[in-house]
mmCIF file of C-alpha atoms in Angstrom:
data_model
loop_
_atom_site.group_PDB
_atom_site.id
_atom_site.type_symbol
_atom_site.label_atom_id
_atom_site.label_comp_id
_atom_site.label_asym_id
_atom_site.label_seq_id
_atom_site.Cartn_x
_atom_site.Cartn_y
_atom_site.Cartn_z
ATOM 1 C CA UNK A 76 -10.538 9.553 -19.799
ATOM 2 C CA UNK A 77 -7.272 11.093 -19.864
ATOM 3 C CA UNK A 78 -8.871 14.747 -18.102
ATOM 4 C CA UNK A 79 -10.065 11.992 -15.838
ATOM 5 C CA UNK A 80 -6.476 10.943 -14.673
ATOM 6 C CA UNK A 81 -5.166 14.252 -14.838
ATOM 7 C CA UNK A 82 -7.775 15.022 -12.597
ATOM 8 C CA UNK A 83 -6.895 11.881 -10.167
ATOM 9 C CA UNK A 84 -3.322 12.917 -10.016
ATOM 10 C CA UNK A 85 -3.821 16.689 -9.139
ATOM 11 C CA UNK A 86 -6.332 15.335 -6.125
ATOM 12 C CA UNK A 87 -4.083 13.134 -4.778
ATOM 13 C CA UNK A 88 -1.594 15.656 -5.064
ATOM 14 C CA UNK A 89 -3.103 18.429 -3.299
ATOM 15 C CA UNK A 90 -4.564 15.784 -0.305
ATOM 16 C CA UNK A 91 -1.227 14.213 -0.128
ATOM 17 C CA UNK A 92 0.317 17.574 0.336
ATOM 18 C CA UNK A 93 -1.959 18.933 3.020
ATOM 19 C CA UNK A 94 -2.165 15.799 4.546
ATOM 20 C CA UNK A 95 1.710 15.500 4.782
ATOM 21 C CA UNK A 96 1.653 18.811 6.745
ATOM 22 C CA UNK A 97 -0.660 17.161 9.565
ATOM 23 C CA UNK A 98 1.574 13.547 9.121
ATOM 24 C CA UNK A 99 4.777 15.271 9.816
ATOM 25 C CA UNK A 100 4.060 17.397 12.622
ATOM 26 C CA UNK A 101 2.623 14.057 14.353
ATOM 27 C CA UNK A 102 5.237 12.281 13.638
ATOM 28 C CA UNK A 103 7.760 14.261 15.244
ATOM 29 C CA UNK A 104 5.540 14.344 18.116
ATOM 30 C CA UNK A 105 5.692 10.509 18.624
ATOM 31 C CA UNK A 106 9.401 11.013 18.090
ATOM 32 C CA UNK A 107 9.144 8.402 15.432
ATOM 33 C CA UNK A 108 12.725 8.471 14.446
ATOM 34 C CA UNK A 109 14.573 6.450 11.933
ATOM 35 C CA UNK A 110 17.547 4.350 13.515
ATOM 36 C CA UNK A 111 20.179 4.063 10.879
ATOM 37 C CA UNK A 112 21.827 0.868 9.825
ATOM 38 C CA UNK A 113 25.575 0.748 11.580
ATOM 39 C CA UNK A 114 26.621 -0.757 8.634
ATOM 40 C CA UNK A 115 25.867 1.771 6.354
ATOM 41 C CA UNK A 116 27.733 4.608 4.951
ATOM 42 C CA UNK A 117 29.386 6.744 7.633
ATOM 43 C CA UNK A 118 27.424 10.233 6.705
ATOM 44 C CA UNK A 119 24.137 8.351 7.110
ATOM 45 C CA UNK A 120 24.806 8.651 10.728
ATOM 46 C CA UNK A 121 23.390 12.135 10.111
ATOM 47 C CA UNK A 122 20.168 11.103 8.907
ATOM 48 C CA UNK A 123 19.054 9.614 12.642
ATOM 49 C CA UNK A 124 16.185 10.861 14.267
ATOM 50 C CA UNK A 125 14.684 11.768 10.553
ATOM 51 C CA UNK A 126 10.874 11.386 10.987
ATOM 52 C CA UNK A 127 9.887 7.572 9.205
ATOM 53 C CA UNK A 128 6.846 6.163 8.490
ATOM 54 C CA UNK A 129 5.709 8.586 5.998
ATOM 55 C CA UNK A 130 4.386 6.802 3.242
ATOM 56 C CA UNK A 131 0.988 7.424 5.288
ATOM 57 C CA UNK A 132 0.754 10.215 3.319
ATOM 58 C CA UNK A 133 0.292 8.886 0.271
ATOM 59 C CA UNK A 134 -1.300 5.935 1.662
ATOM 60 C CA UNK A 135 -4.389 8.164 2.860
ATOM 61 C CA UNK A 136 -4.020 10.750 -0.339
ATOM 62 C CA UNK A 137 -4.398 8.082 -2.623
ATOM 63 C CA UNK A 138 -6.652 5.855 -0.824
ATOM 64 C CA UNK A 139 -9.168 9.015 -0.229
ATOM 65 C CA UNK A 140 -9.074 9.656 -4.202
ATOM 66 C CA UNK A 141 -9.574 6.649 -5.883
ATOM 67 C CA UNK A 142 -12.726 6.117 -3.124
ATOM 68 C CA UNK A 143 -13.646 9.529 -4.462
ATOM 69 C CA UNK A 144 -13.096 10.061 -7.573
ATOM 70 C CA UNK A 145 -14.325 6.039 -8.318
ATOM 71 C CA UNK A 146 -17.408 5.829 -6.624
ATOM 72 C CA UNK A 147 -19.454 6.111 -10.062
ATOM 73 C CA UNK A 148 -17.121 2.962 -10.962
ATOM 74 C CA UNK A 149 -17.784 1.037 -7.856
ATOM 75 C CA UNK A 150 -21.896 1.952 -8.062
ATOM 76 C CA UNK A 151 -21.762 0.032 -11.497
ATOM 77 C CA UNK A 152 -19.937 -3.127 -10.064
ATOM 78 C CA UNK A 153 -15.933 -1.994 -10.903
ATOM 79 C CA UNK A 154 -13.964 -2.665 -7.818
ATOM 80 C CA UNK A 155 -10.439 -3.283 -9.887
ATOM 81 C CA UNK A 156 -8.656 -0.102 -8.133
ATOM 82 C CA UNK A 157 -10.351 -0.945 -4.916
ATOM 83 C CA UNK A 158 -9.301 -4.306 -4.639
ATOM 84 C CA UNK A 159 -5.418 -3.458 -5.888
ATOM 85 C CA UNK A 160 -5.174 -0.554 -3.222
ATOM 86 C CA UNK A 161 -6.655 -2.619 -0.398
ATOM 87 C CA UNK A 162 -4.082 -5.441 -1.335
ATOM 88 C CA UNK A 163 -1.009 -2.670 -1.367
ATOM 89 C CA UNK A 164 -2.488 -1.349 1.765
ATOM 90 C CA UNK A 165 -2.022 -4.869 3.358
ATOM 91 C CA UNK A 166 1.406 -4.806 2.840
ATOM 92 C CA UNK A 167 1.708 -0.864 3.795
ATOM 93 C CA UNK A 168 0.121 -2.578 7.350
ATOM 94 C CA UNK A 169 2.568 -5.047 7.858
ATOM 95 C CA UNK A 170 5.212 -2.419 7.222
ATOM 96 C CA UNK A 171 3.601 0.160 9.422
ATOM 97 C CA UNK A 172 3.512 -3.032 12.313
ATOM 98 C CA UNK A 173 7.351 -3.521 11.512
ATOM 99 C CA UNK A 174 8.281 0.241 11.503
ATOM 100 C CA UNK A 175 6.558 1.319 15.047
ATOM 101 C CA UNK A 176 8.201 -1.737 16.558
ATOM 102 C CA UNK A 177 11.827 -0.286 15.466
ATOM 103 C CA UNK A 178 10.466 3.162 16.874
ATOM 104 C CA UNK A 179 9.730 2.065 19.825
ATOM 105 C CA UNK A 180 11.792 -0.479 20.707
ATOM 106 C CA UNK A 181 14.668 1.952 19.041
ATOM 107 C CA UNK A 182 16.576 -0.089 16.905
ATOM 108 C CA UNK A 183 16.648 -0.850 13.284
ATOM 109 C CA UNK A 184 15.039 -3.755 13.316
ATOM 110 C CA UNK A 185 11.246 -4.700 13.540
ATOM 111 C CA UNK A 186 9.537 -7.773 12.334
ATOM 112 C CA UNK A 187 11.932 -11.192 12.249
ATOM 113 C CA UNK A 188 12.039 -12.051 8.257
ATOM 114 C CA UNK A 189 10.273 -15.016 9.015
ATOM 115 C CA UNK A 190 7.376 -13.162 10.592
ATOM 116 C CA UNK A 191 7.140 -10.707 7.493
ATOM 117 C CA UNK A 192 7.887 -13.675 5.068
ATOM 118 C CA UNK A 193 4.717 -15.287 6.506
ATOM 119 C CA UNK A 194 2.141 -12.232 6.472
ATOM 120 C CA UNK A 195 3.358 -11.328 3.028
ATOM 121 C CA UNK A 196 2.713 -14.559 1.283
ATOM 122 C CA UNK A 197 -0.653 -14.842 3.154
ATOM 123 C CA UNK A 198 -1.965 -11.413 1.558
ATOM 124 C CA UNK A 199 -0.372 -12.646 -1.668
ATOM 125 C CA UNK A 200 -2.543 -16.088 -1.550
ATOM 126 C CA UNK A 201 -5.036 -14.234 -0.703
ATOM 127 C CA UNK A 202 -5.561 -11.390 -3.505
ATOM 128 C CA UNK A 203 -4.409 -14.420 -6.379
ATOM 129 C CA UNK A 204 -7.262 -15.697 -5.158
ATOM 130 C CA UNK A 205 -9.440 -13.048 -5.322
ATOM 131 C CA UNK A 206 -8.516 -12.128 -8.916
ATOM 132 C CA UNK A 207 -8.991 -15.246 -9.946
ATOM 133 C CA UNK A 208 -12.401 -15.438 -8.393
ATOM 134 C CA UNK A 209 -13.156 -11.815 -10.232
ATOM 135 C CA UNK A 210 -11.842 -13.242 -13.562
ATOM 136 C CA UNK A 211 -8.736 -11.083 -13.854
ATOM 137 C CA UNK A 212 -6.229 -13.440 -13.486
ATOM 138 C CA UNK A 213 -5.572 -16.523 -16.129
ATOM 139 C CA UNK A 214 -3.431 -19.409 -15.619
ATOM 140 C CA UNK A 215 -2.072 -18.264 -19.156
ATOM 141 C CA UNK A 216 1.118 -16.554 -18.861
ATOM 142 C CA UNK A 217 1.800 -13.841 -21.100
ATOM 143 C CA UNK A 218 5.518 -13.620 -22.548
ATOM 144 C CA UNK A 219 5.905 -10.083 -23.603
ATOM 145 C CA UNK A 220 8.150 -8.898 -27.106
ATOM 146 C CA UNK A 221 7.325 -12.350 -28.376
ATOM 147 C CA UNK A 222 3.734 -11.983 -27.447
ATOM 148 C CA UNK A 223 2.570 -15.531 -26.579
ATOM 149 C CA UNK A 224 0.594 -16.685 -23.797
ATOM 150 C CA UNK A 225 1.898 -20.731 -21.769
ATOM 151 C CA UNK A 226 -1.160 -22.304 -20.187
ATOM 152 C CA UNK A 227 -0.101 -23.124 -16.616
ATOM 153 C CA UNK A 228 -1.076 -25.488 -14.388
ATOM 154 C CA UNK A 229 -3.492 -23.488 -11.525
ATOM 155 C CA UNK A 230 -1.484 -24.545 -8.349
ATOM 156 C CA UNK A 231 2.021 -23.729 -10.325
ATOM 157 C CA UNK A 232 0.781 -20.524 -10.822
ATOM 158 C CA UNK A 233 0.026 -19.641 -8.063
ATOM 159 C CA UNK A 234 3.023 -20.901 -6.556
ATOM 160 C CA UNK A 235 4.301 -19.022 -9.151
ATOM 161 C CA UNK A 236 2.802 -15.840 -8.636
ATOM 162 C CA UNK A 237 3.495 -15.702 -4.617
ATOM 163 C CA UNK A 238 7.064 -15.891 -4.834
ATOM 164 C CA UNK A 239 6.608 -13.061 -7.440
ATOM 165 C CA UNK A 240 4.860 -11.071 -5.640
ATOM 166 C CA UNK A 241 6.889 -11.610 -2.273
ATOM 167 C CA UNK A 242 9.840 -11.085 -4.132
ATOM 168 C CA UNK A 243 8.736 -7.400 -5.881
ATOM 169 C CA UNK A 244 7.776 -6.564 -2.254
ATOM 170 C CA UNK A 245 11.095 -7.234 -0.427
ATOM 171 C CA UNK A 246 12.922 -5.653 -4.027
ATOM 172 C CA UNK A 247 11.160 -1.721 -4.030
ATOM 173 C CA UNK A 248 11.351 -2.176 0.293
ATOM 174 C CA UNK A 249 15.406 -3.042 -0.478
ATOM 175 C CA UNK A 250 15.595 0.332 -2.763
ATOM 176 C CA UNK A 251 13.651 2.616 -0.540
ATOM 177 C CA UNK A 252 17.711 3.712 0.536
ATOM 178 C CA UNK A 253 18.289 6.961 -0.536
ATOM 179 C CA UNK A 254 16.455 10.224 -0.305
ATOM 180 C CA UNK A 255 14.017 9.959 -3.056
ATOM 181 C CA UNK A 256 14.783 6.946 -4.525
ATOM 182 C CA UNK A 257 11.902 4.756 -4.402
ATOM 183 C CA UNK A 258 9.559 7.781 -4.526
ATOM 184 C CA UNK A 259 11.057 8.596 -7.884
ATOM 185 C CA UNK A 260 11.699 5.115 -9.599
ATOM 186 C CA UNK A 261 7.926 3.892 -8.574
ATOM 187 C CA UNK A 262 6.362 7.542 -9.952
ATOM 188 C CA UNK A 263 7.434 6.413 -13.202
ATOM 189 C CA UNK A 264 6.447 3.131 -12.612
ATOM 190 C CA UNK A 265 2.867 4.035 -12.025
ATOM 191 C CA UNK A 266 2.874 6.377 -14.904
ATOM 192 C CA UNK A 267 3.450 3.256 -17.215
ATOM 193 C CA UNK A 268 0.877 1.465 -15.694
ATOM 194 C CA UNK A 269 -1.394 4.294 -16.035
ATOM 195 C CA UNK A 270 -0.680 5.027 -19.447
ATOM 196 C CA UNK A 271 -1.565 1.153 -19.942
ATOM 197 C CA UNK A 272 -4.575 0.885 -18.454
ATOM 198 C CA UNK A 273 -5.482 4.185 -20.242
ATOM 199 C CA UNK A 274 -4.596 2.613 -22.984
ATOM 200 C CA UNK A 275 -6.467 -0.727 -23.031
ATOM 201 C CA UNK A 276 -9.215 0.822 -21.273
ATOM 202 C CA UNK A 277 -9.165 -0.277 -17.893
ATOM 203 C CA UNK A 278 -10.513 2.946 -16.683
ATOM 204 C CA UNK A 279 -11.105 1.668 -13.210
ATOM 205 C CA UNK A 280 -7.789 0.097 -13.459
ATOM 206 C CA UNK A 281 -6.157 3.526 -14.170
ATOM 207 C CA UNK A 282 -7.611 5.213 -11.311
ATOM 208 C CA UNK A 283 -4.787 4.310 -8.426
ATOM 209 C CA UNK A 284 -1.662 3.969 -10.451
ATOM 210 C CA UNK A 285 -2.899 7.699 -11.217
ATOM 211 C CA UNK A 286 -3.799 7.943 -7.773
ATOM 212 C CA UNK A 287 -0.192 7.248 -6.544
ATOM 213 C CA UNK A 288 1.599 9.175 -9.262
ATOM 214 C CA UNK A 289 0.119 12.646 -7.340
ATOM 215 C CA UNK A 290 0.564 10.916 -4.039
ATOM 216 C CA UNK A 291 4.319 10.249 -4.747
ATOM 217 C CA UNK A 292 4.891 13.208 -6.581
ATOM 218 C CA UNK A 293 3.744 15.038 -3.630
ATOM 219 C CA UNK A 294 5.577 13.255 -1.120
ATOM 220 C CA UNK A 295 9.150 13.712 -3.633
ATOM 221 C CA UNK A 296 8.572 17.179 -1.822
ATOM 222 C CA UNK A 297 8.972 16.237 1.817
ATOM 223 C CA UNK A 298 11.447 12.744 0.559
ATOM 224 C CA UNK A 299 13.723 14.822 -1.430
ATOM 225 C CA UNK A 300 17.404 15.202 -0.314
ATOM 226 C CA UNK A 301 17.625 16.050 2.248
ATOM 227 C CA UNK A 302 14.783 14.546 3.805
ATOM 228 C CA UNK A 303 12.191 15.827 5.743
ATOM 229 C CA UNK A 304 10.479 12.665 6.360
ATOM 230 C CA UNK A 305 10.978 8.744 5.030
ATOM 231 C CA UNK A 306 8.629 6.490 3.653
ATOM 232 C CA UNK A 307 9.305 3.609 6.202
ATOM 233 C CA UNK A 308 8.684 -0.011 5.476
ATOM 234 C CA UNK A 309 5.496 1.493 6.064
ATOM 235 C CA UNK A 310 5.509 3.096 2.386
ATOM 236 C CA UNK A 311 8.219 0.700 0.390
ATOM 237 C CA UNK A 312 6.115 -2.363 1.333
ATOM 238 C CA UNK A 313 2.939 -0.727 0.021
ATOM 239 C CA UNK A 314 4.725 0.754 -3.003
ATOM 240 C CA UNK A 315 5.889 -3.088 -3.458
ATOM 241 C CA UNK A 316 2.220 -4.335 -3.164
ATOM 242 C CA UNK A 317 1.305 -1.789 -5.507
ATOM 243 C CA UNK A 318 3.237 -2.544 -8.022
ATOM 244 C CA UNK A 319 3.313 -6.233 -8.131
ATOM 245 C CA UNK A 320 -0.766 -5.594 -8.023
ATOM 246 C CA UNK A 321 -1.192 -3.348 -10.704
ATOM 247 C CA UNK A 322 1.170 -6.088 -12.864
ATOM 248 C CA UNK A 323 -0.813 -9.194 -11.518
ATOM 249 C CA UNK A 324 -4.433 -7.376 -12.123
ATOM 250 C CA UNK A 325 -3.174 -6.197 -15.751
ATOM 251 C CA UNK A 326 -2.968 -10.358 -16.221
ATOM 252 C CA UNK A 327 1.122 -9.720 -17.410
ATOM 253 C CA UNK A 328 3.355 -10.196 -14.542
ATOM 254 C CA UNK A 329 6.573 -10.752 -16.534
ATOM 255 C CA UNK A 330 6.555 -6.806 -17.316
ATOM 256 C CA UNK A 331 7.659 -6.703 -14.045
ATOM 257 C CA UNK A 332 11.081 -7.714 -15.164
ATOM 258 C CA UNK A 333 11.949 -4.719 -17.379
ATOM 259 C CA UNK A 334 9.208 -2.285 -15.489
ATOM 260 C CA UNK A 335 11.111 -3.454 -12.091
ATOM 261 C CA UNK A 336 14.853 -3.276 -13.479
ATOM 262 C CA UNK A 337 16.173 -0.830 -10.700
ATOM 263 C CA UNK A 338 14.425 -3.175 -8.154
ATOM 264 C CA UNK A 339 15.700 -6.034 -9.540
ATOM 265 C CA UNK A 340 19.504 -4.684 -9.721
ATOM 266 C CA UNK A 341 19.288 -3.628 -6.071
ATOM 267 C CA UNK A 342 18.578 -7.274 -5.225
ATOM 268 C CA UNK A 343 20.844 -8.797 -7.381
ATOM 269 C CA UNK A 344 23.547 -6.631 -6.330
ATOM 270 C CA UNK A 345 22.517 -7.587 -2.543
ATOM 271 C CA UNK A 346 22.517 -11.701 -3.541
ATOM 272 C CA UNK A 347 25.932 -11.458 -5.401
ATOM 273 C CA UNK A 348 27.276 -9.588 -2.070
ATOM 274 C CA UNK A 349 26.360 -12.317 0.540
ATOM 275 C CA UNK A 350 27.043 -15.460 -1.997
ATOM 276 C CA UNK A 351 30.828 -13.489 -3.005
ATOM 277 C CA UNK A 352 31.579 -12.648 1.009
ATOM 278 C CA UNK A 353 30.780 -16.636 1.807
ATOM 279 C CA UNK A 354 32.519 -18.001 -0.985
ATOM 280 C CA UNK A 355 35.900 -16.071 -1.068
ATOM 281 C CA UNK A 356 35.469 -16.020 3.448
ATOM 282 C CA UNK A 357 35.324 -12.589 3.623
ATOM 283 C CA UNK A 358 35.835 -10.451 0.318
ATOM 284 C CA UNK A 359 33.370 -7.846 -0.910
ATOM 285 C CA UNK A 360 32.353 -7.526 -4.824
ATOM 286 C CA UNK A 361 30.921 -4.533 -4.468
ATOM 287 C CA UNK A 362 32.137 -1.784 -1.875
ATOM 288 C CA UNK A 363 28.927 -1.829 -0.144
ATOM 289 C CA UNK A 364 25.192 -3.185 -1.338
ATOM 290 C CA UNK A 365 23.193 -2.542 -2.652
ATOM 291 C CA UNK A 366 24.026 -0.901 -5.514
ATOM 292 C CA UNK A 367 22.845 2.537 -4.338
ATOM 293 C CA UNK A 368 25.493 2.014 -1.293
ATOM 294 C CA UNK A 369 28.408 0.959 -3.869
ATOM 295 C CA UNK A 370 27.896 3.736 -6.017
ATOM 296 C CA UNK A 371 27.431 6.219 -2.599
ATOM 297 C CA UNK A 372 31.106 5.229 -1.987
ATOM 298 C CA UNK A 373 32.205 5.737 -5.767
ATOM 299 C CA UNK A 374 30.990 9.292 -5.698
ATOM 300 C CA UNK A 375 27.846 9.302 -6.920
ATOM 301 C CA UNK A 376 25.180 12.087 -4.877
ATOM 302 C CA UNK A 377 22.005 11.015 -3.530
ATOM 303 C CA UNK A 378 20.777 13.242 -6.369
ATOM 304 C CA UNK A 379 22.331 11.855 -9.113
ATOM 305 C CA UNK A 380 21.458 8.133 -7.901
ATOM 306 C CA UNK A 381 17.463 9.502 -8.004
ATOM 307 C CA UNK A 382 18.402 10.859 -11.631
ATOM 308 C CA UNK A 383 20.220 8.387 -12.866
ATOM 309 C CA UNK A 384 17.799 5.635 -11.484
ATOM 310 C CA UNK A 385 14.414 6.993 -12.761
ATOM 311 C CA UNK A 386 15.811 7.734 -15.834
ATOM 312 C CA UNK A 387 16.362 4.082 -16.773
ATOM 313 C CA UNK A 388 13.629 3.107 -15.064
ATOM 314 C CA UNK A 389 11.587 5.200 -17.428
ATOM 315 C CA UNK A 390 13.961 4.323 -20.245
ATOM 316 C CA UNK A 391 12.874 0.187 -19.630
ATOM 317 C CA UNK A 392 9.031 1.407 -19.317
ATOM 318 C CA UNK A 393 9.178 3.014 -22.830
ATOM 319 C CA UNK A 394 11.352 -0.676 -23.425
ATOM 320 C CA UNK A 395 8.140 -2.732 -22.335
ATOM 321 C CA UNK A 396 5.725 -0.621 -24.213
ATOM 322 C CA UNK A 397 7.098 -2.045 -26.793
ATOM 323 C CA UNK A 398 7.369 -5.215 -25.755
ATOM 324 C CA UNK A 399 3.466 -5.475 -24.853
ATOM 325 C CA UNK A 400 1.850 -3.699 -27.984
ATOM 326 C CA UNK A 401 0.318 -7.241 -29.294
ATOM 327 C CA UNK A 402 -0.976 -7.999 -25.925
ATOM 328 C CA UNK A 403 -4.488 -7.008 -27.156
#
């Protein structure tokens, strides 16, 4: 099983890589620039016109593989890495929608949050529903580190599970800031789902976080600093529906907390920004959020952020290991 992924994540790789070449080069010819937020830091400003909507790349590299390299699963009934890529490639749509409006209407702005809010809890309703219907979702949530599992009531859960969902979206979208950044934090994220599905089995399971591992690896190489290309909502929301997926299909979506930790600090450090500015009418807490910006303006390289972030990102995955070893 394990030459298996190996195998999955040097295919990927290699597509992603050639099919970058092809993404780029068409890209630039649609002049699908990135407008850059006038409120960010000042030597953004340098980073306009950088070629977005990248994340097709992986989108197709992976997609192609796990087709591929799963058909023997999907010939014997196992659709599990179908059905999680098709609902991350939902999302990857509505962000490819919201990222050709901003290129060609030429502004940083795309979809009203209200219009994405809407889609995005649709497709969310809509795979919960499908696991459940497969029989890989239970209204039982699993607490990890104290291993215990709370019956829930069905339409709770759900509820539940939307906002969950929703929310992991908007969070890996809200980190995709920097060069690299969410490339590097979700690589590692992948790699712990892998290892889990490896783990427990879940062969089919195992084949896209796998998948996306070579595909994001690959793309680190165009998404470095300083960027070729960006991943675009297009990519981030994808990433986002990949993740929250993967954590949903695996039946233990509270791993998300300690799996998503850079995620989650980006959007806390966003939330304690607007609710500080309203309540003291006009102060900042932080010099500029998220927390990537604030620590831009302390010093930190976009290098060091990419470092620094993965590495505790990987740090809380080896944390939730842990925390899930009774799970089965």
């Amino acid at each position: 099983m394990e030459k298996q992924m190996l195998l999955t994540i040097g295919v990927s790789f290699v597509l992603t890589l050639v099919i970058g070449r092809f993404v780029l080069t068409e890209l630039r010819k649609l002049k699908a620039g990135q407008e850059i937020r006038k409120d960010g830091p000042a030597w953004h400003s340098g980073k306009a016109g950088t070629p977005t909507m990248g994340g097709i790349m992986f989108m197709i590299g992976a997609g192609v593989t796990i087709f591929v390299l799963g058909w023997q699963e999907m010939l014997e009934g196992r659709f599990a890495h179908l059905y999680v890529y098709l609902f991350a490639l939902i999302f990857g749509m509505i962000g490819f929608v919201d990222d050709y409006r901003k290129v060609r209407q030429h502004q940083n702005e795309g979809l009203t949050a209200k219009q994405k809010f809407i889609l995005q809890l649709a497709a969310a309703v809509v795979f919960l529903s499908l696991m459940r219907y497969e029989g890989m979702l239970t209204p039982w949530l699993y607490v990890p580190f104290v291993n215990i599992s709370i019956e829930i009531n069905w339409i709770v859960y759900l509820m539940f599970a939307a906002f969950v969902i929703v929310g992991c979206v908007n969070a890996v979208n809200l980190t995709d800031g920097i060069d690299g950044q969410a490339t590097g934090v979700t690589f590692v994220v992948m790699g712990f789902f892998t290892v889990v599905a490896l783990f427990w089995k879940l062969t089919p399971l195992a084949l896209f976080p796998a998948a996306l591992m070579g595909g994001l690896a690959a793309f680190f190489l165009y998404n470095h600093h300083p960027a070729k290309v960006f991943m675009g909502d297009t990519g981030s929301l994808f990433l986002g529906g990949a993740v929250a997926a993967l954590a949903f299909a695996m039946d233990m979506p509270l791993i998300l907390i300690p799996v998503g930790i850079v995620y989650i600090m980006e959007t806390l450090s966003d939330i304690i920004q607007v609710v500080y500015f309203k309540a003291t009418h006009g102060k900042r807490f932080f010099k500029m959020a998220p927390l990537h910006h604030h620590l831009e303006l302390s010093g930190w390289s976009e290098a060091k952020l990419v470092t620094v972030f993965s590495a505790v990102t990987l740090a809380f995955c080896v944390l939730a290991w842990l925390g899930i070893q009774g799970r089965y």
